[in-house]
Amino acid sequence: SSAPRKLSILSRSLIIVNLYFDNMLLGQHSLPLLISYDMHQNAVPQTISTTQYGRQFLDRLCKPVYDLLKLHTLNRNRQRNYLDVVMLKDWNGLQEEAATVDICFQREFGLEGNTGSMLYVSNYVLATTIGLMEHHVGLGIELEIFHGHYHLLTAFWYRDFLLSTRLNVMTGMRDQLKARKAMEELIRLEEISQQQKQANKSAKKKKGKKAGKKGGQTNGAEAADEQSSLKISIEDEEDMVEFLQLTVKRTLCRGIVRFLAALNQAQVLKKPQYKFTSHEICFRKRFESFNQIRQPPLLTHDDFLKGSDFGLVSSTTLISSATDCFTTSRGLLQEIGEESKKLEDVYRSIRKDDVTNLVKVCVGNSLFLLKLSKSIANQDVSTLNVSLDFKDCQFCSINL
């Protein structure tokens, strides 16, 4: 989800020039076809892409998807500006068009009564839109637009909301896909069973009952072998690793929010005071780009105050909760490392160095949480000094 940091501007310019030419992606791949395949991997039925309105929507998606690919060849400042000016507005418009495609699909196939579970294209577009919003916040952290512990608290809190929403949407899409694959497998097995019965009848007529029994056993074994030989595709493995990455990001955001809240509660950190502005104005300006988006709705400063209020939670509970977040993240990162070994480099969505840096963030924060807990128990928090160490560009270790 981030552009290679060591590529020169010349290299990135060459990538953009060769990204799309001769009306083909990289000069050899049909972009609508690749988009439709990605949609099918994300629970959108293949039937939709064969309809007239489905094909028109695929053509409409080409430019935004090309912009999405081009986005990651830009430097960090231009990425954020491009999101503000072009992409968020485009994907908000796509949400309305996707809703129209879903309505047409429901009407054509008589599915009007199941609107809640039939928003296939809408969920696909929504998941992508939320991903862009989350990337926008992550860029703000990298570029130090969210400067200081208080504004970082707002950034990680908002990012936690976006990641949770995206994971919920993706979970629904994965469940729909699993249910459809299970139904397709059931239909396939029924067809095999019917073919087996017909073959047995034919064999009995030609060679008698013994030959029929023998043929039936063979066909049954073949069906069992086919059922047991179902394998997870490389794309499914890649999607699973991506899902784990999003879960790690969300858990890290929650851990950092709770860590900062514990420091505020222990009065190690204090909320900054301003003469010419306010915290509400700062919050509104930081996230004003999301006013362009219909779904998910823009969160307000009041939402932040309610969502980050841990006044009724004891310091011990808060520190324990933060520690659990970093412990869970570390376990998930180990799982990502194991799963990534099964994939070729071209399918890996996270580098080994990035995994190592995130593990360091987890370990460092866990150790400093332990130090904070001991300092609170000894009533010696006045000697603690806080510094933020961004071993990973978007997640920090809070050093004491």
Short mmCIF file of C-alpha atoms in Angstrom, two decimals:
data_model
loop_
_atom_site.label_atom_id
_atom_site.label_comp_id
_atom_site.label_asym_id
_atom_site.label_seq_id
_atom_site.Cartn_x
_atom_site.Cartn_y
_atom_site.Cartn_z
CA SER A 1 0.00 0.00 0.00
CA SER A 2 3.00 2.31 -0.13
CA ALA A 3 5.34 3.35 -2.91
CA PRO A 4 8.94 2.10 -2.83
CA ARG A 5 10.86 4.74 -0.91
CA LYS A 6 14.19 4.25 -2.67
CA LEU A 7 12.95 4.63 -6.26
CA SER A 8 14.12 7.79 -7.97
CA ILE A 9 11.69 10.15 -9.67
CA LEU A 10 13.06 8.99 -13.05
CA SER A 11 12.23 5.35 -12.26
CA ARG A 12 8.76 6.25 -11.06
CA SER A 13 8.16 8.37 -14.17
CA LEU A 14 9.13 5.44 -16.41
CA ILE A 15 6.68 3.21 -14.52
CA ILE A 16 3.86 5.69 -15.12
CA VAL A 17 4.71 6.01 -18.85
CA ASN A 18 4.59 2.23 -19.31
CA LEU A 19 1.69 1.56 -16.98
CA TYR A 20 -0.99 1.97 -19.65
CA PHE A 21 -0.49 2.20 -23.40
CA ASP A 22 -2.12 0.78 -26.56
CA ASN A 23 -5.38 0.72 -24.52
CA MET A 24 -3.91 -2.06 -22.38
CA LEU A 25 -2.40 -2.25 -18.89
CA LEU A 26 1.37 -2.62 -19.36
CA GLY A 27 0.55 -2.82 -23.07
CA GLN A 28 -0.72 -6.41 -22.84
CA HIS A 29 -3.52 -6.83 -20.26
CA SER A 30 -7.16 -5.84 -20.60
CA LEU A 31 -7.91 -3.57 -17.62
CA PRO A 32 -11.70 -4.24 -17.54
CA LEU A 33 -10.97 -7.98 -17.55
CA LEU A 34 -8.51 -7.67 -14.64
CA ILE A 35 -10.97 -5.51 -12.70
CA SER A 36 -13.75 -8.04 -13.22
CA TYR A 37 -11.47 -10.84 -12.02
CA ASP A 38 -10.62 -8.84 -8.89
CA MET A 39 -14.32 -8.20 -8.29
CA HIS A 40 -15.06 -11.93 -8.59
CA GLN A 41 -12.32 -12.59 -6.01
CA ASN A 42 -14.20 -10.18 -3.74
CA ALA A 43 -17.60 -11.87 -3.86
CA VAL A 44 -19.10 -10.01 -6.86
CA PRO A 45 -20.99 -12.66 -8.94
CA GLN A 46 -19.63 -13.28 -12.43
CA THR A 47 -23.17 -12.83 -13.76
CA ILE A 48 -23.01 -9.09 -13.06
CA SER A 49 -19.96 -8.58 -15.28
CA THR A 50 -21.77 -10.22 -18.21
CA THR A 51 -24.77 -7.84 -18.12
CA GLN A 52 -24.86 -4.61 -20.09
CA TYR A 53 -24.95 -2.40 -16.98
CA GLY A 54 -22.15 -4.49 -15.47
CA ARG A 55 -19.90 -4.03 -18.51
CA GLN A 56 -20.62 -0.29 -18.55
CA PHE A 57 -19.63 -0.04 -14.90
CA LEU A 58 -16.39 -1.95 -15.59
CA ASP A 59 -15.54 0.59 -18.28
CA ARG A 60 -16.35 3.37 -15.83
CA LEU A 61 -13.99 1.80 -13.25
CA CYS A 62 -10.96 1.79 -15.56
CA LYS A 63 -9.91 5.42 -14.99
CA PRO A 64 -10.27 5.34 -11.15
CA VAL A 65 -8.44 2.01 -10.95
CA TYR A 66 -5.67 3.35 -13.19
CA ASP A 67 -5.43 6.37 -10.86
CA LEU A 68 -5.21 3.96 -7.94
CA LEU A 69 -2.25 2.19 -9.54
CA LYS A 70 -0.60 5.47 -10.49
CA LEU A 71 -1.07 6.83 -6.96
CA HIS A 72 1.58 4.54 -5.53
CA THR A 73 4.23 5.77 -7.96
CA LEU A 74 3.99 9.32 -6.58
CA ASN A 75 5.90 10.70 -3.63
CA ARG A 76 4.10 11.04 -0.28
CA ASN A 77 3.13 14.71 -0.62
CA ARG A 78 1.70 14.24 -4.11
CA GLN A 79 -0.14 11.10 -3.07
CA ARG A 80 -2.03 12.98 -0.36
CA ASN A 81 -2.75 15.92 -2.67
CA TYR A 82 -3.98 13.59 -5.45
CA LEU A 83 -6.30 11.89 -2.98
CA ASP A 84 -7.68 15.26 -1.84
CA VAL A 85 -8.22 16.73 -5.29
CA VAL A 86 -9.17 13.76 -7.48
CA MET A 87 -9.57 10.30 -6.04
CA LEU A 88 -11.82 10.69 -3.00
CA LYS A 89 -14.34 12.62 -5.10
CA ASP A 90 -14.24 10.02 -7.88
CA TRP A 91 -14.79 7.07 -5.56
CA ASN A 92 -17.64 8.85 -3.81
CA GLY A 93 -19.35 9.13 -7.22
CA LEU A 94 -18.65 5.46 -7.85
CA GLN A 95 -20.56 4.56 -4.68
CA GLU A 96 -23.76 5.97 -6.20
CA GLU A 97 -23.16 4.21 -9.53
CA ALA A 98 -22.38 0.91 -7.76
CA ALA A 99 -25.68 1.16 -5.86
CA THR A 100 -27.47 1.56 -9.22
CA VAL A 101 -25.74 -1.58 -10.59
CA ASP A 102 -26.82 -3.58 -7.53
CA ILE A 103 -30.42 -2.39 -7.90
CA CYS A 104 -30.45 -3.37 -11.60
CA PHE A 105 -29.05 -6.80 -10.73
CA GLN A 106 -31.67 -7.35 -8.02
CA ARG A 107 -34.51 -6.35 -10.34
CA GLU A 108 -33.29 -8.48 -13.25
CA PHE A 109 -33.01 -11.64 -11.14
CA GLY A 110 -35.92 -11.00 -8.76
CA LEU A 111 -33.82 -10.41 -5.62
CA GLU A 112 -35.45 -7.21 -4.37
CA GLY A 113 -36.32 -8.75 -0.99
CA ASN A 114 -32.64 -9.41 -0.13
CA THR A 115 -31.18 -5.92 -0.66
CA GLY A 116 -29.06 -5.99 2.50
CA SER A 117 -27.14 -9.10 1.47
CA MET A 118 -26.99 -8.34 -2.26
CA LEU A 119 -24.91 -5.15 -2.28
CA TYR A 120 -22.04 -6.88 -4.08
CA VAL A 121 -20.69 -4.00 -6.17
CA SER A 122 -21.44 -1.41 -3.48
CA ASN A 123 -19.38 -3.35 -0.92
CA TYR A 124 -16.52 -3.71 -3.39
CA VAL A 125 -16.43 0.04 -4.02
CA LEU A 126 -16.94 0.83 -0.32
CA ALA A 127 -13.99 -1.35 0.73
CA THR A 128 -11.73 0.38 -1.80
CA THR A 129 -12.93 3.83 -0.71
CA ILE A 130 -12.23 3.09 2.95
CA GLY A 131 -8.78 1.82 1.97
CA LEU A 132 -8.06 5.18 0.31
CA MET A 133 -9.26 7.05 3.40
CA GLU A 134 -7.06 4.94 5.66
CA HIS A 135 -4.10 5.51 3.34
CA HIS A 136 -4.81 9.25 3.52
CA VAL A 137 -4.55 9.20 7.33
CA GLY A 138 -1.41 7.06 7.18
CA LEU A 139 0.22 9.57 4.83
CA GLY A 140 -0.65 12.34 7.29
CA ILE A 141 1.23 10.45 10.00
CA GLU A 142 4.25 9.90 7.75
CA LEU A 143 4.34 13.54 6.67
CA GLU A 144 4.01 14.70 10.30
CA ILE A 145 0.79 16.58 9.59
CA PHE A 146 -0.42 14.99 12.82
CA HIS A 147 2.34 16.42 14.98
CA GLY A 148 2.63 15.79 18.70
CA HIS A 149 1.04 13.17 20.94
CA TYR A 150 -2.45 14.70 21.03
CA HIS A 151 -2.92 14.98 17.25
CA LEU A 152 -1.39 11.53 16.79
CA LEU A 153 -4.01 10.26 19.21
CA THR A 154 -6.74 11.63 16.93
CA ALA A 155 -5.07 10.11 13.86
CA PHE A 156 -4.71 6.61 15.33
CA TRP A 157 -8.25 6.77 16.75
CA TYR A 158 -9.73 7.70 13.36
CA ARG A 159 -7.56 5.12 11.61
CA ASP A 160 -8.81 2.45 14.01
CA PHE A 161 -12.38 3.32 12.99
CA LEU A 162 -11.56 3.12 9.26
CA LEU A 163 -9.70 -0.18 9.58
CA SER A 164 -12.50 -1.70 11.68
CA THR A 165 -15.08 -0.62 9.11
CA ARG A 166 -13.04 -1.99 6.23
CA LEU A 167 -12.50 -5.32 8.01
CA ASN A 168 -16.24 -5.59 8.67
CA VAL A 169 -17.02 -5.00 4.99
CA MET A 170 -14.33 -7.46 3.87
CA THR A 171 -15.54 -10.09 6.35
CA GLY A 172 -19.04 -9.81 4.90
CA MET A 173 -17.66 -10.17 1.38
CA ARG A 174 -15.55 -13.20 2.37
CA ASP A 175 -18.57 -14.85 4.01
CA GLN A 176 -20.65 -14.28 0.87
CA LEU A 177 -17.90 -15.78 -1.27
CA LYS A 178 -17.55 -18.82 1.00
CA ALA A 179 -21.30 -19.39 1.00
CA ARG A 180 -21.44 -19.17 -2.81
CA LYS A 181 -18.47 -21.55 -3.21
CA ALA A 182 -20.10 -24.01 -0.80
CA MET A 183 -23.32 -23.86 -2.82
CA GLU A 184 -21.43 -24.35 -6.09
CA GLU A 185 -19.59 -27.32 -4.58
CA LEU A 186 -22.88 -28.84 -3.42
CA ILE A 187 -24.35 -28.45 -6.89
CA ARG A 188 -21.21 -30.00 -8.42
CA LEU A 189 -21.42 -33.02 -6.10
CA GLU A 190 -25.10 -33.48 -6.89
CA GLU A 191 -24.31 -33.46 -10.61
CA ILE A 192 -21.58 -36.07 -10.05
CA SER A 193 -24.05 -38.17 -8.07
CA GLN A 194 -26.61 -37.98 -10.87
CA GLN A 195 -23.98 -38.92 -13.45
CA GLN A 196 -22.91 -41.83 -11.25
CA LYS A 197 -26.46 -43.14 -11.01
CA GLN A 198 -26.93 -42.91 -14.77
CA ALA A 199 -23.61 -44.68 -15.34
CA ASN A 200 -24.65 -47.48 -12.95
CA LYS A 201 -27.93 -47.96 -14.76
CA SER A 202 -26.16 -48.15 -18.14
CA ALA A 203 -23.58 -50.59 -16.79
CA LYS A 204 -26.27 -52.85 -15.31
CA LYS A 205 -28.05 -53.05 -18.64
CA LYS A 206 -24.86 -53.94 -20.54
CA LYS A 207 -22.80 -56.14 -18.18
CA GLY A 208 -25.02 -57.04 -15.26
CA LYS A 209 -25.04 -56.06 -11.61
CA LYS A 210 -21.37 -56.80 -10.79
CA ALA A 211 -20.03 -54.47 -13.41
CA GLY A 212 -22.48 -51.83 -12.27
CA LYS A 213 -21.29 -52.07 -8.65
CA LYS A 214 -17.67 -51.87 -9.68
CA GLY A 215 -18.31 -48.80 -11.80
CA GLY A 216 -20.23 -47.13 -8.97
CA GLN A 217 -17.36 -47.65 -6.51
CA THR A 218 -14.87 -46.14 -8.93
CA ASN A 219 -16.98 -43.06 -9.60
CA GLY A 220 -17.62 -42.59 -5.87
CA ALA A 221 -13.89 -42.71 -5.15
CA GLU A 222 -13.24 -40.18 -7.89
CA ALA A 223 -15.85 -37.84 -6.42
CA ALA A 224 -14.30 -38.19 -2.95
CA ASP A 225 -10.85 -37.50 -4.39
CA GLU A 226 -12.12 -34.40 -6.19
CA GLN A 227 -13.77 -33.13 -3.00
CA SER A 228 -10.68 -33.71 -0.86
CA SER A 229 -8.34 -32.22 -3.46
CA LEU A 230 -9.86 -28.73 -3.25
CA LYS A 231 -6.96 -26.37 -2.61
CA ILE A 232 -6.68 -22.75 -1.59
CA SER A 233 -5.51 -20.71 -4.58
CA ILE A 234 -2.52 -18.37 -4.50
CA GLU A 235 -4.90 -15.43 -4.70
CA ASP A 236 -6.76 -16.71 -1.63
CA GLU A 237 -3.48 -17.01 0.28
CA GLU A 238 -2.57 -13.47 -0.75
CA ASP A 239 -5.98 -12.18 0.37
CA MET A 240 -5.59 -13.94 3.71
CA VAL A 241 -2.22 -12.27 4.33
CA GLU A 242 -3.72 -8.89 3.40
CA PHE A 243 -6.58 -9.48 5.85
CA LEU A 244 -4.06 -10.30 8.59
CA GLN A 245 -2.13 -7.11 7.78
CA LEU A 246 -5.25 -4.99 8.19
CA THR A 247 -5.97 -6.72 11.49
CA VAL A 248 -2.43 -5.97 12.67
CA LYS A 249 -2.80 -2.30 11.72
CA ARG A 250 -6.10 -2.00 13.56
CA THR A 251 -4.75 -3.70 16.69
CA LEU A 252 -1.65 -1.50 16.66
CA CYS A 253 -3.81 1.63 16.38
CA ARG A 254 -5.87 0.52 19.35
CA GLY A 255 -2.77 -0.26 21.38
CA ILE A 256 -1.21 3.14 20.67
CA VAL A 257 -4.48 4.95 21.49
CA ARG A 258 -4.70 3.14 24.82
CA PHE A 259 -1.01 3.75 25.57
CA LEU A 260 -1.39 7.49 24.95
CA ALA A 261 -4.62 7.53 26.98
CA ALA A 262 -2.81 5.83 29.88
CA LEU A 263 -0.07 8.48 29.73
CA ASN A 264 -2.70 11.22 29.74
CA GLN A 265 -4.50 9.58 32.64
CA ALA A 266 -1.25 9.38 34.63
CA GLN A 267 -0.62 13.06 33.74
CA VAL A 268 2.68 12.19 32.11
CA LEU A 269 1.32 13.95 29.01
CA LYS A 270 -0.88 17.03 28.97
CA LYS A 271 -3.28 18.27 26.32
CA PRO A 272 -1.77 21.26 24.44
CA GLN A 273 -3.51 24.62 24.79
CA TYR A 274 -3.94 27.13 21.94
CA LYS A 275 -4.74 30.84 21.88
CA PHE A 276 -5.75 31.30 18.24
CA THR A 277 -7.39 27.98 17.45
CA SER A 278 -9.07 25.04 19.18
CA HIS A 279 -8.84 21.26 19.24
CA GLU A 280 -12.17 21.00 17.45
CA ILE A 281 -10.98 23.24 14.60
CA CYS A 282 -7.75 21.25 14.30
CA PHE A 283 -9.69 17.98 14.17
CA ARG A 284 -12.08 19.34 11.55
CA LYS A 285 -9.25 20.62 9.34
CA ARG A 286 -7.25 17.38 9.60
CA PHE A 287 -10.14 15.30 8.27
CA GLU A 288 -12.04 17.80 6.12
CA SER A 289 -11.15 15.86 2.95
CA PHE A 290 -13.54 13.13 4.08
CA ASN A 291 -16.46 15.55 3.69
CA GLN A 292 -16.45 14.42 0.04
CA ILE A 293 -17.31 10.85 1.05
CA ARG A 294 -20.89 9.72 1.61
CA GLN A 295 -19.99 6.37 3.21
CA PRO A 296 -18.54 5.94 5.78
CA PRO A 297 -19.85 9.20 7.30
CA LEU A 298 -17.40 11.82 8.56
CA LEU A 299 -16.67 11.56 12.28
CA THR A 300 -16.79 14.71 14.38
CA HIS A 301 -14.71 16.00 17.26
CA ASP A 302 -17.53 15.02 19.63
CA ASP A 303 -17.29 11.45 18.33
CA PHE A 304 -13.58 11.52 19.11
CA LEU A 305 -14.14 12.80 22.65
CA LYS A 306 -16.67 10.05 23.33
CA GLY A 307 -14.61 7.31 21.69
CA SER A 308 -11.35 8.20 23.44
CA ASP A 309 -12.81 8.83 26.90
CA PHE A 310 -11.27 6.28 29.27
CA GLY A 311 -12.11 8.21 32.43
CA LEU A 312 -14.06 5.28 33.92
CA VAL A 313 -11.26 2.80 33.17
CA SER A 314 -8.51 2.24 35.74
CA SER A 315 -4.86 2.72 34.78
CA THR A 316 -4.16 -0.97 35.41
CA THR A 317 -6.96 -2.07 33.07
CA LEU A 318 -5.96 0.45 30.41
CA ILE A 319 -2.31 -0.61 30.46
CA SER A 320 -3.29 -4.28 30.41
CA SER A 321 -5.57 -3.68 27.40
CA ALA A 322 -2.79 -1.84 25.52
CA THR A 323 -0.32 -4.63 26.31
CA ASP A 324 -2.77 -7.24 25.01
CA CYS A 325 -3.06 -5.28 21.75
CA PHE A 326 0.69 -5.32 21.15
CA THR A 327 0.97 -8.98 22.15
CA THR A 328 -1.81 -9.90 19.74
CA SER A 329 -0.18 -7.86 16.97
CA ARG A 330 3.13 -9.63 17.48
CA GLY A 331 1.44 -13.03 17.20
CA LEU A 332 -0.33 -11.97 14.00
CA LEU A 333 2.95 -10.71 12.53
CA GLN A 334 4.54 -14.08 13.18
CA GLU A 335 1.61 -15.71 11.38
CA ILE A 336 2.05 -13.29 8.47
CA GLY A 337 5.73 -14.23 8.29
CA GLU A 338 4.88 -17.93 8.11
CA GLU A 339 2.14 -17.43 5.51
CA SER A 340 4.36 -15.17 3.38
CA LYS A 341 6.97 -17.93 3.12
CA LYS A 342 4.42 -19.97 1.15
CA LEU A 343 4.08 -17.21 -1.45
CA GLU A 344 6.39 -16.16 -4.24
CA ASP A 345 7.87 -12.67 -4.03
CA VAL A 346 5.46 -11.34 -6.65
CA TYR A 347 2.48 -12.25 -4.42
CA ARG A 348 3.86 -10.89 -1.13
CA SER A 349 2.10 -7.74 0.00
CA ILE A 350 4.54 -6.94 2.83
CA ARG A 351 8.32 -7.05 2.97
CA LYS A 352 10.29 -8.91 5.61
CA ASP A 353 11.90 -5.66 6.79
CA ASP A 354 8.47 -4.10 7.34
CA VAL A 355 7.38 -7.09 9.43
CA THR A 356 10.56 -6.80 11.50
CA ASN A 357 9.99 -3.08 12.11
CA LEU A 358 6.42 -3.68 13.24
CA VAL A 359 7.58 -6.42 15.60
CA LYS A 360 10.06 -3.94 17.11
CA VAL A 361 7.19 -1.49 17.65
CA CYS A 362 5.19 -4.19 19.46
CA VAL A 363 8.10 -5.25 21.67
CA GLY A 364 9.18 -1.70 22.47
CA ASN A 365 5.70 -0.55 23.44
CA SER A 366 5.13 -3.64 25.58
CA LEU A 367 8.35 -2.97 27.52
CA PHE A 368 7.57 0.71 28.04
CA LEU A 369 4.04 -0.13 29.16
CA LEU A 370 5.59 -2.34 31.83
CA LYS A 371 7.82 0.56 32.86
CA LEU A 372 4.79 2.87 33.04
CA SER A 373 2.91 0.36 35.18
CA LYS A 374 5.78 0.14 37.67
CA SER A 375 6.16 3.92 37.78
CA ILE A 376 2.44 4.36 38.55
CA ALA A 377 2.64 1.71 41.26
CA ASN A 378 5.66 3.48 42.80
CA GLN A 379 4.04 6.93 42.31
CA ASP A 380 7.12 8.02 40.39
CA VAL A 381 5.67 9.18 37.05
CA SER A 382 7.10 12.71 37.35
CA THR A 383 10.52 11.46 36.22
CA LEU A 384 9.20 9.98 32.97
CA ASN A 385 9.97 11.70 29.66
CA VAL A 386 8.10 10.70 26.51
CA SER A 387 9.52 10.49 22.99
CA LEU A 388 8.00 8.99 19.85
CA ASP A 389 10.18 6.66 17.78
CA PHE A 390 8.82 5.82 14.33
CA LYS A 391 10.71 2.62 13.53
CA ASP A 392 7.95 1.99 11.01
CA CYS A 393 6.90 5.09 9.05
CA GLN A 394 3.28 4.90 10.21
CA PHE A 395 3.45 3.31 13.67
CA CYS A 396 5.49 4.53 16.61
CA SER A 397 7.14 3.15 19.68
CA ILE A 398 6.38 5.38 22.67
CA ASN A 399 9.64 5.56 24.60
CA LEU A 400 9.79 6.43 28.30
#
